[in-house]
Short mmCIF file of C-alpha atoms in Angstrom, two decimals:
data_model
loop_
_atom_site.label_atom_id
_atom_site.label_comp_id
_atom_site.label_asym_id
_atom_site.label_seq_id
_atom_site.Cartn_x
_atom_site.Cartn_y
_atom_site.Cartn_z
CA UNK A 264 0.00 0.00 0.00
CA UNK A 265 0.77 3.57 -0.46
CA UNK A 266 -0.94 5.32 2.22
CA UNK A 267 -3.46 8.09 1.85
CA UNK A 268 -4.30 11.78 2.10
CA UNK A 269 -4.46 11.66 3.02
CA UNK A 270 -3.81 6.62 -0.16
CA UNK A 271 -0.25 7.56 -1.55
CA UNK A 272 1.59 4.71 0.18
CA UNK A 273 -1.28 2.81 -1.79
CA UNK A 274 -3.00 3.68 -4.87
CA UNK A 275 -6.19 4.74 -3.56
CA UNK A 276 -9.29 4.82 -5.45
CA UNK A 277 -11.82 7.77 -4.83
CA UNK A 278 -14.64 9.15 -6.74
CA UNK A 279 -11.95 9.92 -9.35
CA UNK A 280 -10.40 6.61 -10.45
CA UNK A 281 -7.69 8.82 -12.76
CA UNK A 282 -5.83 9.67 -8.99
CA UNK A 283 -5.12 6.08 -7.54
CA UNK A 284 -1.40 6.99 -7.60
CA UNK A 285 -1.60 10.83 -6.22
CA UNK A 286 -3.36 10.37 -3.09
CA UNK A 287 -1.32 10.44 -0.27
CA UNK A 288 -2.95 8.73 4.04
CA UNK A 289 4.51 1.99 11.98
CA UNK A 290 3.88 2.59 15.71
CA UNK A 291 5.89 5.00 17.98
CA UNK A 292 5.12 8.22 19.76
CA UNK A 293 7.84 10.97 18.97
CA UNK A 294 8.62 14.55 20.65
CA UNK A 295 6.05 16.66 19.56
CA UNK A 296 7.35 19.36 16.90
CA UNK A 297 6.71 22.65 15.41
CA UNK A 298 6.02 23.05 11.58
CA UNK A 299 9.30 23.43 11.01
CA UNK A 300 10.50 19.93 12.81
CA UNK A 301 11.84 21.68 15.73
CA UNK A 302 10.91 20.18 19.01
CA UNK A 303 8.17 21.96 20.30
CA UNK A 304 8.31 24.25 24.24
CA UNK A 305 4.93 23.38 24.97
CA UNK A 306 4.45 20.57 27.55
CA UNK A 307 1.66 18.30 26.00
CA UNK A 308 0.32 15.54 27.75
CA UNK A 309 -2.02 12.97 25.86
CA UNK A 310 -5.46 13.43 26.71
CA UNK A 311 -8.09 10.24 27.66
CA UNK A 312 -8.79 10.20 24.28
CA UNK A 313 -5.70 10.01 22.46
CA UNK A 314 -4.52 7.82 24.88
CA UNK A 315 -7.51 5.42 23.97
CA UNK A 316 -6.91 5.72 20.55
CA UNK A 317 -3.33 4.95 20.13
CA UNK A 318 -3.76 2.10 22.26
CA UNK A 319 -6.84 0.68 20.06
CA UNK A 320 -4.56 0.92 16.73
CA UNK A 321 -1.62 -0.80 18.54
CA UNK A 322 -3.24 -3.36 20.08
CA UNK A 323 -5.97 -4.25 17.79
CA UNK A 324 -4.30 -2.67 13.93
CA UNK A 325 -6.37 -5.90 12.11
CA UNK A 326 -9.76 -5.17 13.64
CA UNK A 327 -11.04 -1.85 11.54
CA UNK A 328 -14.48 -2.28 12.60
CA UNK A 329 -13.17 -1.66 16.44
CA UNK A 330 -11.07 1.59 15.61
CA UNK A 331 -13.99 2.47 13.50
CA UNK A 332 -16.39 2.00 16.36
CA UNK A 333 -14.02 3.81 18.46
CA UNK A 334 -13.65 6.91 16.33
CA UNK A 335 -17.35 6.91 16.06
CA UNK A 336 -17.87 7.87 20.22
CA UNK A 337 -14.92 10.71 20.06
CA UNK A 338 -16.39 14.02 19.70
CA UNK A 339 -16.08 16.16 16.90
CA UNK A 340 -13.22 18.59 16.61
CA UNK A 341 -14.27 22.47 16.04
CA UNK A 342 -14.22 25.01 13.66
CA UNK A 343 -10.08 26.15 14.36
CA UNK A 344 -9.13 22.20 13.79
CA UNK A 345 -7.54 22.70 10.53
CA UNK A 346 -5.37 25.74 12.02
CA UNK A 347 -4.76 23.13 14.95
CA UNK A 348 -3.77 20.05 12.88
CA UNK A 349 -0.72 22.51 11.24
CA UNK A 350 2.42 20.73 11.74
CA UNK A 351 4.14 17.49 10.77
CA UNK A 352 3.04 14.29 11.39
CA UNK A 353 3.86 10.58 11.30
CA UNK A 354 1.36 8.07 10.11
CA UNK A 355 0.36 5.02 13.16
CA UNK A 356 -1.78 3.50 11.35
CA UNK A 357 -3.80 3.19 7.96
CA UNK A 358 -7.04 1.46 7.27
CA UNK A 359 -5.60 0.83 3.71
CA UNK A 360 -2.62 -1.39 5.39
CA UNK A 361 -4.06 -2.40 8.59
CA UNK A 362 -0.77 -3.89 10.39
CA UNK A 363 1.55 -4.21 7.75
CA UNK A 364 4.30 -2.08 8.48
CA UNK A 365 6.44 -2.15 5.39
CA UNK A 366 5.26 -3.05 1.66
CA UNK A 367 7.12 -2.98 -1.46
CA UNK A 368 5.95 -0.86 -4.49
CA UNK A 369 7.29 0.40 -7.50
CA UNK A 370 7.93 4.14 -7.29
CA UNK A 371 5.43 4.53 -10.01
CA UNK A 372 2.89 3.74 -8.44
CA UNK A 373 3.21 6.17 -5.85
CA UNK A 374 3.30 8.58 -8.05
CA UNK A 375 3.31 7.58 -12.45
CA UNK A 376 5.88 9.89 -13.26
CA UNK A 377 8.16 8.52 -10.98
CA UNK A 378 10.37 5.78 -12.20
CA UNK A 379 9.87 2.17 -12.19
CA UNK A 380 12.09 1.25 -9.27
CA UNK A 381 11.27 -1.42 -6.87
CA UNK A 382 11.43 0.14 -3.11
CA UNK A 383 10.45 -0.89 0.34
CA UNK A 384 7.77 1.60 2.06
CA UNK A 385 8.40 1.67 5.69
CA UNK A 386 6.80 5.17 6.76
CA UNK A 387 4.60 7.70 6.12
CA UNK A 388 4.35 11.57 7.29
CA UNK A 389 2.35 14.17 6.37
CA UNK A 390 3.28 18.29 7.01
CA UNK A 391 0.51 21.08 6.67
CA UNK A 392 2.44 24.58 7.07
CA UNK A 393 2.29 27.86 4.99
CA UNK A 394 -0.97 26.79 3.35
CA UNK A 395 1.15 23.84 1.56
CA UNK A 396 0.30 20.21 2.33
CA UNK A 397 3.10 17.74 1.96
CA UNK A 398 2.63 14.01 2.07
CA UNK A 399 6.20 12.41 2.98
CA UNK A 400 6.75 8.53 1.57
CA UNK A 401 9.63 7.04 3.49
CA UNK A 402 11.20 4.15 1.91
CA UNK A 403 14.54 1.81 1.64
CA UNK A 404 15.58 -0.34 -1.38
CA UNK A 405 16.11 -3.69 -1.06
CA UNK A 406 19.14 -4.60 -0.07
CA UNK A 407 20.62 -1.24 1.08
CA UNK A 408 18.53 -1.44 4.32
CA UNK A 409 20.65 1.27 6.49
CA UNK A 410 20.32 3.94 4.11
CA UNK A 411 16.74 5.60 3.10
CA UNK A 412 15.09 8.49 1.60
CA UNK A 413 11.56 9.96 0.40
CA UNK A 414 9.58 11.06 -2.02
CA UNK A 415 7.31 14.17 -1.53
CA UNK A 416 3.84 14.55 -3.33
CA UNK A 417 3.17 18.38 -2.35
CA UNK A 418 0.50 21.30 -3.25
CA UNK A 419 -1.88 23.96 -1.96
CA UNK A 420 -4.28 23.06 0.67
CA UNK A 421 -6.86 24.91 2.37
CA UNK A 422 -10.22 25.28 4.92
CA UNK A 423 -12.93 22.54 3.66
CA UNK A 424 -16.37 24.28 2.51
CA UNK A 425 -19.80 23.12 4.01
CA UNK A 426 -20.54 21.77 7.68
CA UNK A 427 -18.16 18.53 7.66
CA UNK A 428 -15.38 20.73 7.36
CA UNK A 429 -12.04 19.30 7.13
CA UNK A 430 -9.30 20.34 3.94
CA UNK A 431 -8.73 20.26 0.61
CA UNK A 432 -5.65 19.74 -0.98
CA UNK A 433 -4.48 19.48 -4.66
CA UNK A 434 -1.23 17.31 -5.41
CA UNK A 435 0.78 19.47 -7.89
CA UNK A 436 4.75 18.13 -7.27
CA UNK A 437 6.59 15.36 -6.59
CA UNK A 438 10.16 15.87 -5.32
CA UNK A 439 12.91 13.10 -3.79
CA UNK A 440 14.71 14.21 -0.44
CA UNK A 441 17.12 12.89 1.25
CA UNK A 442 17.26 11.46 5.22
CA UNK A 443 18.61 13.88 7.77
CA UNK A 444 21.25 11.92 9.20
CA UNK A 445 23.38 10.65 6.37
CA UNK A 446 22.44 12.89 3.73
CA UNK A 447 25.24 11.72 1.09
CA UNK A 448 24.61 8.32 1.12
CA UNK A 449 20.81 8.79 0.90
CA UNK A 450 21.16 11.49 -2.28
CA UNK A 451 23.51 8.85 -3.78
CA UNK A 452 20.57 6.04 -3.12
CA UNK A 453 18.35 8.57 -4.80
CA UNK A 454 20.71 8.44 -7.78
CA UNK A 455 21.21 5.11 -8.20
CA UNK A 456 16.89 4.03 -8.23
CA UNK A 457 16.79 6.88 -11.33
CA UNK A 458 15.48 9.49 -9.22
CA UNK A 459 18.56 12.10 -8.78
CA UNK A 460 16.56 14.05 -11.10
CA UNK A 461 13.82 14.17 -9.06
CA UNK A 462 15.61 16.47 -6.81
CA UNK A 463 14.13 19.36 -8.09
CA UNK A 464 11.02 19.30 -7.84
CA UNK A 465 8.40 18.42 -11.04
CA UNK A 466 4.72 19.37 -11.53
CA UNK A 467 2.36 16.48 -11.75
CA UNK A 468 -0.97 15.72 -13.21
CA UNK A 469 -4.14 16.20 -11.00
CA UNK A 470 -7.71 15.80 -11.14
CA UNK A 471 -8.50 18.54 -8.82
CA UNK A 472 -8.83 19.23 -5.09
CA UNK A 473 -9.45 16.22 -2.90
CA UNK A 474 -11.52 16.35 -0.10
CA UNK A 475 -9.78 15.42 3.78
CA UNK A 476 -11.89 15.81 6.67
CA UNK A 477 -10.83 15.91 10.46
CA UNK A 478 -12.63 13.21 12.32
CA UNK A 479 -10.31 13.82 15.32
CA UNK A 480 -7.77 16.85 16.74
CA UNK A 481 -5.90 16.58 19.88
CA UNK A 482 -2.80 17.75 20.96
CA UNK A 483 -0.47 14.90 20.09
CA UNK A 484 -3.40 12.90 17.71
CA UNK A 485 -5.23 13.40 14.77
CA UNK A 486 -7.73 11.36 12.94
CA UNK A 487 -7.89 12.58 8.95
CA UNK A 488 -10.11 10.32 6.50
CA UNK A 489 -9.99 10.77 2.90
CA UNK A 490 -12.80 11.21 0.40
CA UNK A 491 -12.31 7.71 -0.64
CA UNK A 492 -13.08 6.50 3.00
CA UNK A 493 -9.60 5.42 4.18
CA UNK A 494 -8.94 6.70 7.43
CA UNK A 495 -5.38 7.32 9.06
CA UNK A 496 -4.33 7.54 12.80
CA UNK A 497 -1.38 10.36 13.22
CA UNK A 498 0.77 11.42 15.78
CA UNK A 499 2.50 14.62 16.06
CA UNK A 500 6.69 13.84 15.14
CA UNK A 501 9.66 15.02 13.50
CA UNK A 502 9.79 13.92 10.32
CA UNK A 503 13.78 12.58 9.35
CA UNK A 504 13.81 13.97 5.79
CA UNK A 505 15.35 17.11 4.68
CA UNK A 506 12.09 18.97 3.20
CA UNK A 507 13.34 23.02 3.23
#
């Protein structure tokens, strides 16, 4: 699978089947960060409700109809939860990949202009900051296991119309990045799957805005489900890629 945006870890099929490759949606709590990665000064401390959650998707990621159940009984989040879900973000769990924690994909079908390159998908992040949405693929190649990088699907985003609120977000740009702690070997990974070129960043195809709304905001969790129904579990973290 290619995850979702929030399904690009998985080509995810909405009410437009031309997108299954541009749609963007692995277990561990991380310091909570700013937009810009940095840790944050604010002293958070998971509320009932996050704790509940993260402890459902952990200890239960094959039972959908529990988490679903679940999300169901948490209360809605208010009319500033889009300014509140601005930061980065690490995926916990996707309805699209239920406990699988790594999958192998070609790179084009993350994303078709991509190249064909097999790769092994081990993370996903997401980072909403300066009215830009950026959905974060984290992957290894087999074989090369210590060293990884990411591709970035990227475009506007902004405040959902009509009661359900929520985002939309249009995927114009796909970039490769490298990882933050061994940046040379990761840009020389890059160059060696056919995507050194992707360094710069390239304008994609797109079918338009795509809907995300916000089922849950807290502090340290969010709850974002996709117009195609898949539903992701996030924490706030830093995400290890070198995105600015």
């Amino acid at each position: 699978g290619c995850g979702s945006p929030a399904a690009a870890q998985r080509q995810h099929g909405g009410r437009r089947g031309g997108v299954r490759g541009r749609r963007p949606g692995a277990l561990g709590l991380r310091q909570p960060t700013t937009p810009r990665g940095r840790p944050s000064l604010v002293a958070r401390h998971a509320d009932p409700d996050e704790a509940i959650i993260l402890s459902t998707v952990r200890n239960h990621p094959d039972d959908p109809r529990r988490i679903d159940r679940l999300l169901a009984a948490l209360p809605q989040p208010n009319l500033d939860a889009v300014r509140a879900v601005t930061g980065d973000w690490r995926v916990e769990w996707d309805s699209s990949l239920l406990a699988r924690s790594k999958a192998k994909r070609l790179l084009n079908s993350i994303c078709p202009e991509l190249p064909r390159g097999l790769v092994e998908v081990h993370s996903t992040y997401n980072r909403l900051y300066d009215n830009t949405y950026q959905w974060v693929v984290g992957f290894m190649v087999p074989g090369t296991e210590r060293v990884d990088a990411a591709v970035v699907l990227s475009g506007p985003y902004k405040q959902g119309q009509g009661k359900s609120g929520g985002f939309d977000l249009e995927l114009t740009d796909v970039r490769a990045v490298t990882a933050d702690s061994n940046a040379d070997e990761s840009k020389a990974l890059l160059f060696s799957i056919g995507l050194g070129s992707f360094l710069n960043s390239r304008q994609i195809g797109n079918d338009g805005p795509i809907h995300v709304d916000l089922r849950y905001v807290g502090q340290d969790t969010s709850v974002q489900v996709d117009e195609g129904g898949n539903i992701l579990v996030l924490t706030r973290s830093k995400i290890p890629y070198i995105l600015d």
